[in-house]
Amino acid sequence: MMNSLWYENARLPRFPTFRTDSRTDVLIIGGGITGILTAYFLHMKGIPYILVEKGRVCGITTGNTTAKITFQHGLIYDKILRSRGTEMAQMYLKSNKEALKKFTELSRSIDCDFEIKDNFVYSLSDRRKLEDEMKALTKIGYAALFCENIPLPIKSVGAVCFPEQAQFHPLKFLSEISKGLNIYENTFVREMKGTTALTDMGRIKAKKVIVATHFPFINKHGSYFLKLYQHRSYVIALENGKLPDGMYVDENDKGMSFRNHGDLLLLGGGDHRTGKEGGNWAEIRQFAALHYPEAKEKYYWAAQDCMSLDEIPYIGQYSKNTPDLYVATGFNKWGMTGAMVSAMLLSDLVAEVPNDYAELYSPSRSILKPKLFLNCVESAANLFTLSKKRCPHMGCALRWNSAEHSWDCPCHGSRFTEKGTVIENPANGNMKYK
Ligand code: FES
């Protein structure tokens, strides 16, 4: 079944459509996990807010996650230590640790299949990278474990283990968290005029606005079309696929990931930049046939992730010139903790409460020029590619995705059905023909 298993056994509450002009302190645009958690925090702080979602809540990215809650994001700590120094690497660790702690606390009273699991990042060929990560972790004061062998049916050169991380059922969790929040579904923001949102049924005048739309949809500030790109990754869920305790992921972006959910084994992989060729489900199925020949596929689905250029999310003021506009994006496939960090940080910033993590995640930080250049080259190449089918976001040529039967944009990752209806943003309209 091409639907994530999360949709099969959770019932999300329904919310009304926005119908009349309104005022509020904080408008949140986007009803995925980031928007909902931010609304929850504002609710708890007693700050008036409205959350609007153009479709149903958790309808796209959040419903297709693998829902691992960990502060081990690949081999990130060595990278941050080198690019931003010890203090920022410690901040990254501390903020994501807090996110895990908050999920643990909230999940205590919610039936959401929350389980504590050790997390492992393994490498198939580069032991040196794992050793560098261990050194970086020691330097910032975290005692990770090094494992010579991992109990997976592949040969690795070792793994870095963070004990006592977690996994859960994201939609069971969010269906409880979102109850009673001031949310409007099927409410599309057509245009922003400062901090006023124009919807089909009326205006929402806000003092501050948080853009939590996966890919930020306002182009005239922040240059997110230069500093983000999108990745697709693929998951299958297998019956009879035995997994030793734990969650596992390859340090290599194109490698495999593993977790269980009850008796199901969730295998992830086949990644590629949206609009490019990649292994998709075929690669994972080949792996499953080889290593789990007894297993039977029960679900398959795909996820889309926003990738930042320095592997740290962009959370904070949308741009230097927009003091009342905020954003959360670029979680680099670690959307559970990314969403929680965003909710904690943004609910402080809109209340003008200082937050220690603001500098680390500031979207206006300087980005390494070579990465920026490469991302621009990729977009420019697709802008000048000849093709009748164009993306309404900024005009790039669309590419056919034969695995998913969709038209995908290699520039920033918008996607369209075979007939041209928009599926994923930043495009906010249907495919165009030249
Ligand atoms: Fe930006 Fe297509 S997503 S041009």
Coordinates of C-alpha atoms and ligand atoms in Angstrom, one line a residue:
M1 CA 0.0 0.0 0.0
M2 CA 1.5 3.3 -1.0
N3 CA 0.7 5.2 2.2
S4 CA 2.8 5.5 5.2
L5 CA 1.8 3.1 8.0
W6 CA 1.2 6.1 10.3
Y7 CA -1.9 7.0 8.4
E8 CA -3.4 3.6 8.8
N9 CA -3.7 3.5 12.5
A10 CA -4.1 7.1 13.8
R11 CA -7.1 9.3 13.6
L12 CA -6.2 13.0 13.4
P13 CA -8.8 15.5 14.6
R14 CA -10.5 17.7 12.0
F15 CA -10.3 21.4 12.2
P16 CA -12.6 24.1 10.7
T17 CA -11.8 26.3 7.7
F18 CA -11.0 29.9 8.5
R19 CA -14.0 32.1 7.6
T20 CA -13.8 35.7 8.7
D21 CA -11.3 38.5 9.2
S22 CA -9.4 38.1 12.4
R23 CA -6.5 39.5 14.5
T24 CA -4.0 37.6 16.6
D25 CA -0.6 37.9 18.2
V26 CA 1.1 35.1 16.3
L27 CA 0.0 33.5 13.0
I28 CA 1.6 30.2 12.3
I29 CA 1.4 29.1 8.6
G30 CA 1.8 25.3 8.1
G31 CA 0.2 22.4 10.1
G32 CA 2.9 19.8 10.2
I33 CA 4.7 18.8 13.4
T34 CA 6.7 22.1 13.5
G35 CA 3.6 24.3 13.3
I36 CA 1.6 22.1 15.7
L37 CA 4.3 21.9 18.4
T38 CA 4.8 25.7 18.1
A39 CA 1.1 26.2 18.5
Y40 CA 1.1 23.9 21.5
F41 CA 3.9 25.9 23.2
L42 CA 2.2 29.2 22.6
H43 CA -1.0 27.7 23.9
M44 CA 0.8 26.7 27.1
K45 CA 2.3 30.1 27.4
G46 CA -1.1 31.8 27.0
I47 CA 0.0 33.7 23.8
P48 CA -2.9 34.2 21.3
Y49 CA -2.2 32.5 18.0
I50 CA -3.9 31.1 14.9
L51 CA -2.4 28.2 12.9
V52 CA -3.5 27.8 9.3
E53 CA -2.9 24.8 7.1
K54 CA -3.7 24.8 3.4
G55 CA -4.8 21.1 3.4
R56 CA -5.2 18.7 6.3
V57 CA -2.8 18.8 9.3
C58 CA 0.2 16.4 8.9
G59 CA -0.8 15.7 5.3
I60 CA 2.6 15.7 3.7
T61 CA 6.0 15.6 5.4
T62 CA 5.1 14.8 8.9
G63 CA 3.0 11.8 7.9
N64 CA 5.8 10.3 5.9
T65 CA 8.7 10.4 8.4
T66 CA 10.4 7.4 10.0
A67 CA 9.9 9.2 13.3
K68 CA 13.2 8.6 15.0
I69 CA 13.8 10.9 17.9
T70 CA 17.5 11.2 18.5
F71 CA 20.2 13.8 19.0
Q72 CA 22.5 11.8 16.8
H73 CA 22.1 13.2 13.4
G74 CA 24.6 11.2 11.2
L75 CA 28.1 12.4 12.0
I76 CA 27.1 16.0 12.6
Y77 CA 29.2 16.9 15.6
D78 CA 32.6 16.7 13.9
K79 CA 31.2 18.8 11.1
I80 CA 29.9 21.5 13.4
L81 CA 33.0 21.5 15.5
R82 CA 35.1 22.2 12.4
S83 CA 32.7 24.8 10.9
R84 CA 31.4 26.6 14.0
G85 CA 33.6 25.6 16.9
T86 CA 33.1 23.9 20.3
E87 CA 30.5 26.1 21.8
M88 CA 28.1 25.8 18.8
A89 CA 28.6 22.0 18.6
Q90 CA 27.7 21.9 22.3
M91 CA 24.6 24.1 21.7
Y92 CA 23.5 21.7 19.0
L93 CA 23.9 18.8 21.3
K94 CA 22.1 20.5 24.2
S95 CA 19.2 21.8 22.1
N96 CA 18.5 18.4 20.6
K97 CA 18.9 16.6 23.9
E98 CA 16.3 19.0 25.3
A99 CA 14.1 18.1 22.3
L100 CA 14.3 14.4 23.1
K101 CA 13.6 15.1 26.8
K102 CA 10.5 17.1 25.9
F103 CA 9.2 14.4 23.6
T104 CA 9.8 11.9 26.4
E105 CA 7.8 14.0 28.9
L106 CA 4.9 14.7 26.6
S107 CA 4.7 11.1 25.5
R108 CA 4.2 9.9 29.0
S109 CA 0.5 10.7 29.0
I110 CA 0.0 9.9 25.3
D111 CA -0.6 6.4 23.8
C112 CA 1.9 6.8 20.9
D113 CA 4.0 3.7 20.9
F114 CA 6.9 5.7 22.4
E115 CA 9.9 3.4 23.0
I116 CA 13.4 4.1 24.2
K117 CA 16.0 2.7 21.7
D118 CA 19.7 3.0 21.2
N119 CA 20.7 4.7 18.0
F120 CA 23.6 3.6 15.8
V121 CA 25.3 5.5 13.0
Y122 CA 27.4 2.9 11.1
S123 CA 29.8 3.1 8.1
L124 CA 30.4 0.5 5.5
S125 CA 33.8 1.7 4.6
D126 CA 35.1 4.7 6.4
R127 CA 36.2 3.9 10.0
R128 CA 38.2 7.1 10.1
K129 CA 35.0 9.2 9.9
L130 CA 33.5 7.3 12.9
E131 CA 36.7 7.8 14.9
D132 CA 36.7 11.6 14.1
E133 CA 33.1 11.8 15.3
M134 CA 34.1 10.0 18.5
K135 CA 36.9 12.5 19.1
A136 CA 34.5 15.4 18.4
L137 CA 32.0 14.0 20.9
T138 CA 34.7 13.6 23.6
K139 CA 35.7 17.2 23.0
I140 CA 32.2 18.5 23.5
G141 CA 31.6 16.4 26.5
Y142 CA 29.4 13.6 25.3
A143 CA 30.3 10.0 26.0
A144 CA 29.1 8.0 23.0
L145 CA 29.9 4.3 22.6
F146 CA 31.9 2.8 19.8
C147 CA 30.7 -0.5 18.5
E148 CA 33.0 -2.8 16.5
N149 CA 30.1 -4.8 15.1
I150 CA 26.4 -4.1 14.6
P151 CA 23.8 -6.9 14.4
L152 CA 22.6 -6.0 10.8
P153 CA 22.9 -8.2 7.7
I154 CA 25.6 -6.0 6.2
K155 CA 29.3 -5.7 6.8
S156 CA 30.2 -2.4 8.5
V157 CA 33.5 -1.1 9.8
G158 CA 31.9 -0.1 13.1
A159 CA 29.3 2.3 14.5
V160 CA 28.9 5.2 16.9
C161 CA 26.1 4.5 19.4
F162 CA 24.0 7.1 21.4
P163 CA 22.2 5.1 24.0
E164 CA 18.6 5.8 25.1
Q165 CA 17.2 7.7 22.2
A166 CA 13.6 7.1 21.1
Q167 CA 11.1 6.2 18.4
F168 CA 7.3 6.7 18.3
H169 CA 4.2 6.8 16.2
P170 CA 4.1 10.5 15.1
L171 CA 0.5 10.8 14.2
K172 CA -0.8 9.2 17.3
F173 CA 1.3 11.7 19.2
L174 CA 0.2 14.7 17.2
S175 CA -3.5 13.8 17.2
E176 CA -3.4 14.2 21.0
I177 CA -1.1 17.2 21.1
S178 CA -3.3 19.1 18.5
K179 CA -6.6 18.6 20.3
G180 CA -8.0 21.9 21.4
L181 CA -5.5 24.0 19.6
N182 CA -6.6 27.0 17.5
I183 CA -6.1 25.4 14.1
Y184 CA -7.8 26.0 10.7
E185 CA -7.5 23.5 7.9
N186 CA -8.1 23.9 4.2
T187 CA -7.1 27.5 4.6
F188 CA -4.6 28.7 1.9
V189 CA -2.6 31.9 2.4
R190 CA -2.6 33.4 -1.1
E191 CA -0.4 36.4 -0.2
M192 CA 1.4 38.1 2.7
K193 CA 1.2 41.9 3.1
G194 CA 3.7 42.5 5.9
T195 CA 2.3 40.5 8.7
T196 CA -1.2 40.3 7.3
A197 CA -2.2 37.1 5.6
L198 CA -4.7 37.1 2.8
T199 CA -6.8 33.9 2.6
D200 CA -9.8 33.1 0.4
M201 CA -12.2 33.8 3.2
G202 CA -10.6 36.8 4.9
R203 CA -7.5 38.5 6.3
I204 CA -5.6 37.5 9.4
K205 CA -3.8 40.5 10.9
A206 CA -1.0 39.3 13.2
K207 CA 1.7 41.0 15.1
K208 CA 4.2 38.2 14.3
V209 CA 4.2 35.4 11.7
I210 CA 5.9 32.0 11.8
V211 CA 6.4 30.3 8.4
A212 CA 6.4 26.5 9.1
T213 CA 5.5 25.4 5.5
H214 CA 8.4 22.9 5.0
F215 CA 10.0 25.0 2.3
P216 CA 9.5 28.7 3.1
F217 CA 7.0 30.1 0.6
I218 CA 8.0 33.8 0.7
N219 CA 10.6 34.4 -2.0
K220 CA 11.3 38.1 -1.5
H221 CA 13.1 37.7 1.8
G222 CA 15.8 35.3 3.1
S223 CA 16.9 33.8 -0.3
Y224 CA 15.8 30.3 0.8
F225 CA 15.7 29.3 -2.9
L226 CA 19.5 29.7 -2.8
K227 CA 20.2 28.1 0.6
L228 CA 18.0 25.1 0.6
Y229 CA 17.4 22.1 -1.7
Q230 CA 15.2 19.0 -1.2
H231 CA 15.9 15.3 -1.0
R232 CA 13.6 12.4 -1.5
S233 CA 14.0 9.2 0.4
Y234 CA 12.0 5.9 0.4
V235 CA 10.7 3.5 3.0
I236 CA 9.2 0.1 2.9
A237 CA 7.7 -1.7 5.9
L238 CA 8.1 -5.5 6.1
E239 CA 6.3 -8.2 7.9
N240 CA 8.7 -11.0 9.2
G241 CA 11.8 -8.8 8.9
K242 CA 13.6 -9.3 12.2
L243 CA 15.5 -6.4 13.5
P244 CA 17.8 -6.5 16.6
D245 CA 16.9 -3.8 19.2
G246 CA 17.9 -0.3 18.1
M247 CA 17.6 2.2 15.3
Y248 CA 20.3 2.2 12.7
V249 CA 21.4 4.6 9.9
D250 CA 24.4 4.7 7.5
E251 CA 26.6 7.7 7.8
N252 CA 26.5 8.0 4.0
D253 CA 23.5 9.9 2.7
K254 CA 22.7 7.2 0.2
G255 CA 22.9 4.4 2.6
M256 CA 20.1 2.4 4.5
S257 CA 18.2 3.1 7.6
F258 CA 16.5 0.6 9.9
R259 CA 13.9 0.8 12.8
N260 CA 11.0 -1.4 13.8
H261 CA 7.4 -0.6 14.6
G262 CA 5.9 -3.4 16.5
D263 CA 6.4 -6.5 14.3
L264 CA 7.2 -4.4 11.2
L265 CA 10.7 -3.7 10.0
L266 CA 11.0 -0.2 8.4
L267 CA 13.8 -0.1 5.8
G268 CA 14.7 3.4 4.4
G269 CA 17.1 4.3 1.5
G270 CA 17.2 5.0 -2.2
D271 CA 17.8 8.7 -1.5
H272 CA 18.4 11.4 -4.2
R273 CA 18.0 15.1 -4.7
T274 CA 14.4 15.8 -5.8
G275 CA 14.3 15.9 -9.6
K276 CA 17.3 13.7 -10.0
E277 CA 17.7 10.0 -10.5
G278 CA 18.1 7.7 -7.5
G279 CA 17.7 4.2 -6.2
N280 CA 14.1 4.7 -4.8
W281 CA 12.1 1.7 -3.7
A282 CA 13.8 -0.6 -6.2
E283 CA 17.1 -0.4 -4.3
I284 CA 15.5 -1.1 -1.0
R285 CA 13.4 -4.0 -2.4
Q286 CA 16.6 -5.5 -3.8
F287 CA 18.2 -5.3 -0.4
A288 CA 15.1 -6.8 1.3
A289 CA 15.0 -9.7 -1.2
L290 CA 18.6 -10.5 -0.5
H291 CA 18.7 -10.1 3.3
Y292 CA 15.0 -10.7 4.3
P293 CA 13.8 -13.3 1.8
E294 CA 11.0 -14.5 4.1
A295 CA 9.6 -11.0 4.7
K296 CA 6.5 -9.6 3.0
E297 CA 6.1 -5.9 2.1
K298 CA 3.1 -4.3 3.8
Y299 CA 3.5 -0.6 3.2
Y300 CA 5.7 1.6 1.0
W301 CA 6.0 5.4 0.9
A302 CA 8.4 8.3 0.3
A303 CA 9.5 11.3 2.2
Q304 CA 10.8 14.7 1.2
D305 CA 13.2 16.7 3.3
C306 CA 14.6 20.2 3.1
M307 CA 18.4 20.3 3.3
S308 CA 20.4 23.3 4.5
L309 CA 23.8 24.0 3.1
D310 CA 25.7 23.6 6.4
E311 CA 23.6 20.8 7.8
I312 CA 22.2 22.9 10.6
P313 CA 18.5 23.9 10.4
Y314 CA 17.4 27.5 9.7
I315 CA 15.3 28.5 12.7
G316 CA 14.6 32.1 13.7
Q317 CA 14.0 35.5 12.1
Y318 CA 13.1 35.0 8.4
S319 CA 15.7 37.5 7.2
K320 CA 17.6 40.4 8.7
N321 CA 15.0 42.9 7.4
T322 CA 11.9 41.2 8.7
P323 CA 11.8 41.5 12.5
D324 CA 8.3 40.1 12.8
L325 CA 8.6 37.2 10.4
Y326 CA 10.1 33.9 11.5
V327 CA 10.9 30.6 9.9
A328 CA 11.8 26.9 10.7
T329 CA 13.1 24.8 7.9
G330 CA 16.1 22.7 6.7
F331 CA 16.0 19.9 9.2
N332 CA 18.2 17.6 7.0
K333 CA 16.0 14.5 7.6
W334 CA 16.0 14.9 11.4
G335 CA 12.6 16.5 11.5
M336 CA 11.3 15.2 14.9
T337 CA 14.0 16.9 17.0
G338 CA 14.2 19.8 14.4
A339 CA 10.5 20.5 15.0
M340 CA 10.8 20.4 18.7
V341 CA 13.8 22.7 18.8
S342 CA 12.0 25.1 16.5
A343 CA 8.9 25.1 18.7
M344 CA 11.0 25.8 21.8
L345 CA 13.1 28.5 20.2
L346 CA 10.4 30.3 18.2
S347 CA 7.9 30.3 21.0
D348 CA 10.6 32.2 23.0
L349 CA 11.5 34.5 20.2
V350 CA 8.0 35.7 19.4
A351 CA 7.5 36.4 23.1
E352 CA 10.8 38.3 23.1
V353 CA 12.4 35.9 25.6
P354 CA 16.1 35.4 24.9
N355 CA 17.1 31.9 23.9
D356 CA 20.6 30.4 24.0
Y357 CA 20.1 28.6 20.7
A358 CA 19.2 31.6 18.6
E359 CA 22.7 32.3 17.3
L360 CA 23.4 28.7 16.3
Y361 CA 20.2 28.3 14.2
S362 CA 20.0 31.9 12.9
P363 CA 18.9 31.8 9.2
S364 CA 21.0 34.8 8.6
R365 CA 24.3 33.2 9.5
S366 CA 26.9 33.1 6.8
I367 CA 26.9 30.0 4.6
L368 CA 30.0 28.5 3.1
K369 CA 30.4 30.0 -0.3
P370 CA 31.3 26.9 -2.3
K371 CA 28.1 25.2 -1.2
L372 CA 26.0 28.2 -2.1
F373 CA 27.7 28.4 -5.5
L374 CA 27.0 24.7 -6.2
N375 CA 23.4 25.1 -5.3
C376 CA 23.1 28.1 -7.6
V377 CA 24.7 26.2 -10.5
E378 CA 22.2 23.4 -10.1
S379 CA 19.3 25.8 -10.2
A380 CA 20.6 27.8 -13.1
A381 CA 21.2 24.7 -15.2
N382 CA 17.6 23.7 -14.7
L383 CA 16.3 27.2 -15.3
F384 CA 17.8 27.2 -18.8
T385 CA 16.9 23.6 -19.6
L386 CA 14.5 23.4 -22.6
S387 CA 11.2 21.7 -21.6
K388 CA 7.5 22.6 -22.0
K389 CA 6.7 21.6 -18.5
R390 CA 7.8 24.4 -16.1
C391 CA 7.6 24.9 -12.3
P392 CA 5.5 27.9 -11.3
H393 CA 7.9 28.7 -8.4
M394 CA 10.7 30.2 -10.3
G395 CA 10.3 28.7 -13.8
C396 CA 12.7 25.7 -13.8
A397 CA 12.2 22.7 -16.1
L398 CA 10.4 19.7 -14.5
R399 CA 11.7 16.2 -14.7
W400 CA 9.6 13.0 -14.9
N401 CA 9.9 10.8 -11.8
S402 CA 9.1 7.3 -13.1
A403 CA 9.1 5.6 -9.7
E404 CA 6.4 7.9 -8.3
H405 CA 4.7 9.1 -11.6
S406 CA 5.2 12.7 -10.7
W407 CA 6.8 15.8 -12.3
D408 CA 9.6 17.0 -10.0
C409 CA 11.6 20.2 -9.9
P410 CA 15.3 19.8 -9.4
C411 CA 15.8 23.5 -8.4
H412 CA 14.0 23.5 -5.1
G413 CA 12.0 20.3 -5.0
S414 CA 8.4 21.2 -5.9
R415 CA 6.4 18.2 -7.2
F416 CA 3.3 17.8 -9.3
T417 CA 1.0 15.0 -10.2
E418 CA 1.1 13.5 -13.7
K419 CA -1.7 16.0 -14.7
G420 CA 0.2 18.9 -13.2
T421 CA -1.5 19.5 -9.8
V422 CA 0.9 20.7 -7.2
I423 CA 1.8 18.1 -4.5
E424 CA 4.7 19.7 -2.6
N425 CA 5.9 23.3 -2.2
P426 CA 7.6 25.8 -2.6
A427 CA 5.4 26.1 -5.7
N428 CA 1.9 27.3 -4.6
G429 CA 0.2 26.6 -7.9
N430 CA -0.1 24.0 -10.6
M431 CA 2.5 23.2 -13.3
K432 CA 2.9 25.7 -16.1
Y433 CA 3.4 25.0 -19.9
K434 CA 5.8 27.1 -22.0
Ligands
FES1 FE1 11.7 26.5 -7.3 FE2 10.7 24.7 -9.0 S1 10.8 24.6 -6.9 S2 11.7 26.6 -9.5

